[in-house]
CSV table of C-alpha atoms (C1' of nucleotides) in Angstrom, one decimal:
chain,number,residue,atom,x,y,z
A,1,UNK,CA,119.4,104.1,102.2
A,2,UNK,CA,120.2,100.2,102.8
A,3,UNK,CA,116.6,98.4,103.6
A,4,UNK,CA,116.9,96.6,107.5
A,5,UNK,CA,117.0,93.8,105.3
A,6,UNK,CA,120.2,94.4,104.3
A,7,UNK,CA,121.3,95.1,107.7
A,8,UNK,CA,120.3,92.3,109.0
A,9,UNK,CA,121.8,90.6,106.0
A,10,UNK,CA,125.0,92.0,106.9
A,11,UNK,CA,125.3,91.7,110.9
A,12,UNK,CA,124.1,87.9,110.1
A,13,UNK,CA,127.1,87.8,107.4
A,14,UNK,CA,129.1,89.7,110.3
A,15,UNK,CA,128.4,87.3,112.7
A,16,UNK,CA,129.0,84.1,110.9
A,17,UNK,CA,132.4,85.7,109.8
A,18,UNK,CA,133.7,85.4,112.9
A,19,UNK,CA,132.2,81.5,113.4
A,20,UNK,CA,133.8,80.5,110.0
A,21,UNK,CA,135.2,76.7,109.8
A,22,UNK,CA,133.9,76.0,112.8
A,23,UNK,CA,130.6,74.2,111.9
A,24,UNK,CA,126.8,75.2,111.3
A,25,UNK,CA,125.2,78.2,113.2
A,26,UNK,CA,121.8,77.8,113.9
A,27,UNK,CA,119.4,80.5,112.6
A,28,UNK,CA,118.4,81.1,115.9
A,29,UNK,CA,121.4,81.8,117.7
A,30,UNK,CA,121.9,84.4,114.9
A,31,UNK,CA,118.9,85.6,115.7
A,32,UNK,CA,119.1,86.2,119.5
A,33,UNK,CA,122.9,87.4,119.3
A,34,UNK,CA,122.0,89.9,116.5
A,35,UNK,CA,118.4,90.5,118.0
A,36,UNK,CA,116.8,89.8,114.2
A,37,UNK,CA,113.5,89.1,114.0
A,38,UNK,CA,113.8,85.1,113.1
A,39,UNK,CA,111.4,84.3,110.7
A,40,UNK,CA,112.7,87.5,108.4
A,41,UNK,CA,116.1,86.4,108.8
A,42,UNK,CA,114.9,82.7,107.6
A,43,UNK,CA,114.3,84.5,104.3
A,44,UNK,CA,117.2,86.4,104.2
A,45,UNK,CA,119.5,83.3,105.1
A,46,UNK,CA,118.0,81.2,102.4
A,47,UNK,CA,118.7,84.2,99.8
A,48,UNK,CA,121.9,84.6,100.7
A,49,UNK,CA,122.3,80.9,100.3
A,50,UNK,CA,120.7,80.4,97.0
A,51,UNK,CA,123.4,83.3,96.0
A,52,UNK,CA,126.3,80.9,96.7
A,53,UNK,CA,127.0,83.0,99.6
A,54,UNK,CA,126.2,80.7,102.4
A,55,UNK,CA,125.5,77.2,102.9
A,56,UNK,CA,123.5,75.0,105.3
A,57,UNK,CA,123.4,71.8,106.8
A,58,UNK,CA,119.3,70.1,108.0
A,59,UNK,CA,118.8,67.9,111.0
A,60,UNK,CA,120.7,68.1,114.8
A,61,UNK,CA,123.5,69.8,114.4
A,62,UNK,CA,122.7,71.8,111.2
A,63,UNK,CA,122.6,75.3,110.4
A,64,UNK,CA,124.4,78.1,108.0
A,65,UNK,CA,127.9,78.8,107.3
A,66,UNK,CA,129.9,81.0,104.9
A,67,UNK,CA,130.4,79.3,101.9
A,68,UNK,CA,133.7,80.8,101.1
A,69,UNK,CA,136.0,82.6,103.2
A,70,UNK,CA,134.9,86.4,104.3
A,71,UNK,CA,137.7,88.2,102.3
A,72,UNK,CA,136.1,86.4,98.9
A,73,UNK,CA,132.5,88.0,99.7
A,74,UNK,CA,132.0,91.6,98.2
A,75,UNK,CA,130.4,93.8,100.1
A,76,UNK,CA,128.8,94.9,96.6
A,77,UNK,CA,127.7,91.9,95.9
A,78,UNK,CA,125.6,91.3,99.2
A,79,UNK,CA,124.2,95.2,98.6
A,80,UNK,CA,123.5,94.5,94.8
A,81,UNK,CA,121.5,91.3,95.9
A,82,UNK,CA,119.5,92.2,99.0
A,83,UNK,CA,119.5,95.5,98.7
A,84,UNK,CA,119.0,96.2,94.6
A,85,UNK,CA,121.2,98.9,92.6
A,86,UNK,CA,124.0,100.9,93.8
A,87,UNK,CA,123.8,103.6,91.3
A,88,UNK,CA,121.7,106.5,92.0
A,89,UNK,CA,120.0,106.4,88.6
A,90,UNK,CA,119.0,103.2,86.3
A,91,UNK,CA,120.6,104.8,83.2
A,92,UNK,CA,124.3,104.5,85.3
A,93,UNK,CA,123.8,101.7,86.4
A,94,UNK,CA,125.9,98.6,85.7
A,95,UNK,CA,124.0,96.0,87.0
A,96,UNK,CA,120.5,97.1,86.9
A,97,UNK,CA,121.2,99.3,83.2
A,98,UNK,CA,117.8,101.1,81.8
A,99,UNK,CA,117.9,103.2,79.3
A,100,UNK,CA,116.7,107.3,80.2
A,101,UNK,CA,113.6,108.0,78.4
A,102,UNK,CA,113.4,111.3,77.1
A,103,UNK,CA,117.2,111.9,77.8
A,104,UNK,CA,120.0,112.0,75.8
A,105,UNK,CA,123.1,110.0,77.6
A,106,UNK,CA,125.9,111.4,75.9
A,107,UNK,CA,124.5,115.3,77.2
A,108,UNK,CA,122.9,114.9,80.3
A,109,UNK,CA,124.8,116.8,83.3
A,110,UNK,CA,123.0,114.7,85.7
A,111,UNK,CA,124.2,111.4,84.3
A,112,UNK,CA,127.6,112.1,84.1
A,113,UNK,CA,127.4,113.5,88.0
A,114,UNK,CA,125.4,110.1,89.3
A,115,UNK,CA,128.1,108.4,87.1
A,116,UNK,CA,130.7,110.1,89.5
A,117,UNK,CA,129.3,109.0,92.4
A,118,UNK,CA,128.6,105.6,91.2
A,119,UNK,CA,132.7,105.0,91.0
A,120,UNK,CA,133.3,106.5,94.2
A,121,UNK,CA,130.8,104.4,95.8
A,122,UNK,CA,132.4,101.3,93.9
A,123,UNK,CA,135.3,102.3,94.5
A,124,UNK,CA,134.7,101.3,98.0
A,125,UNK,CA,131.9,98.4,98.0
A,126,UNK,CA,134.0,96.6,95.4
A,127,UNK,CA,137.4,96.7,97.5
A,128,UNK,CA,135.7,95.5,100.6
A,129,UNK,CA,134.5,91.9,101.9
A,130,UNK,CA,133.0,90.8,105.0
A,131,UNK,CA,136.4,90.5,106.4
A,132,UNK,CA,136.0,94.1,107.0
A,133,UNK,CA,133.3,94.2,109.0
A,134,UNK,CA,134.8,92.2,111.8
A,135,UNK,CA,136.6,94.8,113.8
B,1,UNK,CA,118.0,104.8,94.2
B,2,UNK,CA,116.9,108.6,93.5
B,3,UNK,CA,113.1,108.3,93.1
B,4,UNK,CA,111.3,109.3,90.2
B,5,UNK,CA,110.6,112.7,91.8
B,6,UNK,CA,113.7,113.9,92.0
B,7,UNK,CA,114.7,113.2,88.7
B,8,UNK,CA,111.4,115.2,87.5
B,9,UNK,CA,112.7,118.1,90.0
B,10,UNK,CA,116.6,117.8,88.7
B,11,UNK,CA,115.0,117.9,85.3
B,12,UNK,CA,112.8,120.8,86.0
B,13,UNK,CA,115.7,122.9,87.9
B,14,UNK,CA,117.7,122.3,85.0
B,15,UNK,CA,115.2,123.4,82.6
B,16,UNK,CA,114.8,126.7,85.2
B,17,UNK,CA,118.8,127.0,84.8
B,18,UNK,CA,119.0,127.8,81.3
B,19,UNK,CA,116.5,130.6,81.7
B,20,UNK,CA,118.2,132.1,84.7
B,21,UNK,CA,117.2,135.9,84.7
B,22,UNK,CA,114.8,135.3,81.8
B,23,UNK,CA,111.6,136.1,84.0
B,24,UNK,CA,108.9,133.3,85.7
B,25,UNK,CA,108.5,129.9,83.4
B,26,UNK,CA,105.0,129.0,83.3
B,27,UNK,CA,104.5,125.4,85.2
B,28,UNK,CA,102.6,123.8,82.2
B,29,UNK,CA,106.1,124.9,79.6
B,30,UNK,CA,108.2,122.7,81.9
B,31,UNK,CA,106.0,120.0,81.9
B,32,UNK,CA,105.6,119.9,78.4
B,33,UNK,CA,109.4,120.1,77.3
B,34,UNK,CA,110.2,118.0,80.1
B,35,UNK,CA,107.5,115.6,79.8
B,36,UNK,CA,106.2,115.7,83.3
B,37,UNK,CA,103.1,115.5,84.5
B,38,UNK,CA,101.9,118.7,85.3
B,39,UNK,CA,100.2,117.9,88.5
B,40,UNK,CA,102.7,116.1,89.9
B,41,UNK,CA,105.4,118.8,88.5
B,42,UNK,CA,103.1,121.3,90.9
B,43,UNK,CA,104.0,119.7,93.7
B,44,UNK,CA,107.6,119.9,93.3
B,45,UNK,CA,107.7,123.1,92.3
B,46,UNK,CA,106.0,124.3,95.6
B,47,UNK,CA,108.3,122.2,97.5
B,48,UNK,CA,111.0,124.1,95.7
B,49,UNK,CA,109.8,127.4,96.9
B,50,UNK,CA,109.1,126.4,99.8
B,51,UNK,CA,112.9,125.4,100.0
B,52,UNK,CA,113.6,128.5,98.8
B,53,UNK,CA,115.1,127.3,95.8
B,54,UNK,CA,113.0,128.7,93.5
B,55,UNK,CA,110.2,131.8,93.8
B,56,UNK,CA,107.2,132.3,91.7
B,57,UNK,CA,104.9,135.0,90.5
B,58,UNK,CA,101.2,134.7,90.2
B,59,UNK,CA,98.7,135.9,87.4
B,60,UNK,CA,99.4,136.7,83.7
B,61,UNK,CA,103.1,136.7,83.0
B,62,UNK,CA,104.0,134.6,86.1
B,63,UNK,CA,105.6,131.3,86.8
B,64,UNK,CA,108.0,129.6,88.4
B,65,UNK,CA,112.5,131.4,88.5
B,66,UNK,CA,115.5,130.1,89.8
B,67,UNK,CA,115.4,132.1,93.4
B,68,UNK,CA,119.7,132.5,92.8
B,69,UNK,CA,121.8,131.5,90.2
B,70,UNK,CA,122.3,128.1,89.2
B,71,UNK,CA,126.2,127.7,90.7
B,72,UNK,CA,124.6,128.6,94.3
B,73,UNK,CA,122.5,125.7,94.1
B,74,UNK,CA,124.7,122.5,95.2
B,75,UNK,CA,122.7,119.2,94.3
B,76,UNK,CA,123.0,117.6,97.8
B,77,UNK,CA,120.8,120.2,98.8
B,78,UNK,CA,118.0,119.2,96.6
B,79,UNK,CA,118.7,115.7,97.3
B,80,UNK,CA,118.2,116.0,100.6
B,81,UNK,CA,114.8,117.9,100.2
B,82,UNK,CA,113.4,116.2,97.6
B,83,UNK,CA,114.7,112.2,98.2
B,84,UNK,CA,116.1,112.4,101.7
B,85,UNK,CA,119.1,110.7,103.0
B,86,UNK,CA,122.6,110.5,101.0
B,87,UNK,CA,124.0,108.7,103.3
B,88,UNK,CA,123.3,104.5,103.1
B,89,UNK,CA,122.9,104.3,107.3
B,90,UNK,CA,120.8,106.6,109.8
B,91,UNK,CA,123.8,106.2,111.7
B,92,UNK,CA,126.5,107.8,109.4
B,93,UNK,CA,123.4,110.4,107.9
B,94,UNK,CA,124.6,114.0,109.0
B,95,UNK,CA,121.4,115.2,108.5
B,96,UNK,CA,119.0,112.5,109.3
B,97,UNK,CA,120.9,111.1,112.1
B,98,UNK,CA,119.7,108.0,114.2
B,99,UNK,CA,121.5,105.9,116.9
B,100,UNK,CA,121.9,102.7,115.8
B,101,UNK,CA,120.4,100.0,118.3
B,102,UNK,CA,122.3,96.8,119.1
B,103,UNK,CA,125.3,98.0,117.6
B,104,UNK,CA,128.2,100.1,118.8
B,105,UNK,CA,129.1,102.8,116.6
B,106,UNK,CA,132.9,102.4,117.8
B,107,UNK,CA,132.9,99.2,117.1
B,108,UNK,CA,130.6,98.9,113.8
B,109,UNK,CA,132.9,97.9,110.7
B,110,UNK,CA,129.1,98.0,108.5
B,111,UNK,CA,129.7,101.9,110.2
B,112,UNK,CA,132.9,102.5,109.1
B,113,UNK,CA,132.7,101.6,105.7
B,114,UNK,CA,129.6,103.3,104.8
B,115,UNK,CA,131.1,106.8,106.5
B,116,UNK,CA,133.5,106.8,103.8
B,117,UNK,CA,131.1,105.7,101.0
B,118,UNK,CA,129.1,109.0,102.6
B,119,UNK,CA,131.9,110.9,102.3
B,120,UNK,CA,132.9,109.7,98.9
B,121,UNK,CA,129.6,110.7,97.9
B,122,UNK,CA,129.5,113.8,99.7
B,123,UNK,CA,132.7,115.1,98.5
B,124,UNK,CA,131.0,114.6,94.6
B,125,UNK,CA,127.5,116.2,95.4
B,126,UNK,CA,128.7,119.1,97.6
B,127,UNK,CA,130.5,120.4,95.5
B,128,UNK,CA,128.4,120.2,92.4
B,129,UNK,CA,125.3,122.6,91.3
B,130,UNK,CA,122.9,123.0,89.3
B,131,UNK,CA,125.1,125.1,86.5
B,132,UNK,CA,126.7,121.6,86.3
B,133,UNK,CA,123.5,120.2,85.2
B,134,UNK,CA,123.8,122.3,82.2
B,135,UNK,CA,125.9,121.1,79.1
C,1,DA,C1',111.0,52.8,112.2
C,2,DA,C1',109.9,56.7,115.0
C,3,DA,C1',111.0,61.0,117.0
C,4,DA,C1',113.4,65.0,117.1
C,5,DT,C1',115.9,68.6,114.9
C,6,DA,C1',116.5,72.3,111.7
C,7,DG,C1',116.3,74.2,107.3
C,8,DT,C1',112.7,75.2,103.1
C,9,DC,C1',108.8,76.9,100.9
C,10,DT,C1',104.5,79.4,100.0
C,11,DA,C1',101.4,82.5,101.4
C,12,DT,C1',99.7,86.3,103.8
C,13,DC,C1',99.3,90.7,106.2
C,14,DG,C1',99.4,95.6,107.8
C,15,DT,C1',101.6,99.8,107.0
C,16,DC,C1',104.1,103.2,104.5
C,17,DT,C1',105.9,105.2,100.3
C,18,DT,C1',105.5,106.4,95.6
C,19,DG,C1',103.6,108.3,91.7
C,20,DG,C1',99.9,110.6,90.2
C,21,DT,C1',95.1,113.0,90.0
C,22,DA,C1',91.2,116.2,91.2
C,23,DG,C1',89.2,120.3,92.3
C,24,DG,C1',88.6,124.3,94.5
C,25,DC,C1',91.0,128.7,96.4
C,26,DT,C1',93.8,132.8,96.2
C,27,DA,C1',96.6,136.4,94.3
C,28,DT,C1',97.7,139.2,90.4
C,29,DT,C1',97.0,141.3,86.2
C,30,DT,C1',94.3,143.2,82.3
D,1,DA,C1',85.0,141.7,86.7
D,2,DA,C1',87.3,138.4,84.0
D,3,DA,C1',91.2,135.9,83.0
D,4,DT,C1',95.5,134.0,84.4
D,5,DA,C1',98.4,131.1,87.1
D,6,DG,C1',100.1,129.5,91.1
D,7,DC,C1',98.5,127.4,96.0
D,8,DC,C1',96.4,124.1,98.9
D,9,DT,C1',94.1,120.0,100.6
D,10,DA,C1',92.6,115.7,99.8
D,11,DC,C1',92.6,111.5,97.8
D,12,DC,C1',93.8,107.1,95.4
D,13,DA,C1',96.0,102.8,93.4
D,14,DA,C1',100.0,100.0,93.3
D,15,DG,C1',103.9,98.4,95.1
D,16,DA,C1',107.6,97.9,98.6
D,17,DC,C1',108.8,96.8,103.3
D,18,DG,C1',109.0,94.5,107.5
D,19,DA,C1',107.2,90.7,109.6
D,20,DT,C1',104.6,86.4,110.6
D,21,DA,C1',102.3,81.6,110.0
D,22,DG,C1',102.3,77.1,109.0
D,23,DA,C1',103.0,73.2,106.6
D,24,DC,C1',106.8,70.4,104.3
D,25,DT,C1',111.3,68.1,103.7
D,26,DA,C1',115.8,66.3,104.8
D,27,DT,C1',118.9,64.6,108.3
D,28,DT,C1',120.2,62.7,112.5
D,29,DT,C1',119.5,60.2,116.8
D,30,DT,C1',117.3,56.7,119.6
DNA sequence: AAAATAGTCTATCGTCTTGGTAGGCTATTT
DNA sequence: AAATAGCCTACCAAGACGATAGACTATTTT
């Protein structure tokens, strides 16, 4: 299951999708149009930015913005970093790899299943962006 | 993520599978070859039962048997009893359902995509069982 | 320069989940 | 009756999760 932190992450990301080039969004308009509780989202905005994702601008007139355009943001990569692995097990894991303890790799049923669904999730998260989630 | 305890009962189960029809497994033997901790192990066993996934047998000679064979078994079923949700929203969960709030299902892209990262999932896990644990 | 604005940082907090343990109880066999 | 082996209830420590507080810094306006 995605934490509310990632959802939050992602209806902020939503929202600022749709505001992109036109200036700085204040953290608290995101947080009354997306009903996020604001401090939280504070946290979340400034993770997001020290990931590259967004930006942000201090003083009157400040606020975040998209860094890039929303068809160059991976949903993966917003899952990945707010959220944690994708895989279903550490030992298929391509981001998050750990070795199985007591567990041979190459003859484990379970691995090669979670390593199934693992691509079939990718196959999605990787092949979306933010741009998808404006409807 | 699957948590620790499904792991230990995906290990167990597939420990069970390769005796299928051999008689009741004694709790502390699949602890020991699987190297889980017995206590723990208890619990999930019961759960199992309970589930009625596997049935047991009490006093000398007893122990824990696969309650059908291992192909009748499909893996989202234990997932769902042992870790819960497959799918990565409430809202798109068939089985754990919940409304989103503030956010039209209709309208959701966040919904969309992760209904067919469920059902990419789905379509692995449904179809699998335990005999597929076995190599 | 001062005041206002708005993001940044650090710390804390209550609650729930996770992983694991303890010990007594009950049913079944020998 | 004694031994075996699962059943049940309770508990606990550590960490994650969701959220909040408050002081600090950078930028802009007056």
């Amino acid at each position: 299951m995605l934490s509310k932190k990632s959802q939050y992450a992602f209806k902020a990301l939503a929202y600022l999708a749709t505001k992109y080039n036109q200036g700085p969004v204040l953290i608290s308009e995101i947080a009354k149009k997306k009903k996020i509780p604001l401090k939280f989202l504070e946290n979340i905005l400034l993770e997001l930015k020290k990931a590259d994702i967004l930006d942000s601008k201090k003083g009157k007139g400040g606020g975040y913005f998209l860094n890039k355009s929303p068809e160059k943001v991976k949903m993966a990569t917003v899952i990945r970093l707010i959220n944690g692995p994708i895989a279903m097990l550490p030992c298929v894991s391509l981001y998050f790899y750990e070795r199985c303890k007591n567990c041979d790799e190459k003859h484990c049923g379970l691995h090669d299943m979670m390593l199934e669904v693992r691509d079939a999730t990718l196959n999605i998260v990787e092949n979306r962006t933010l741009k998808d989630l404006i409807v």
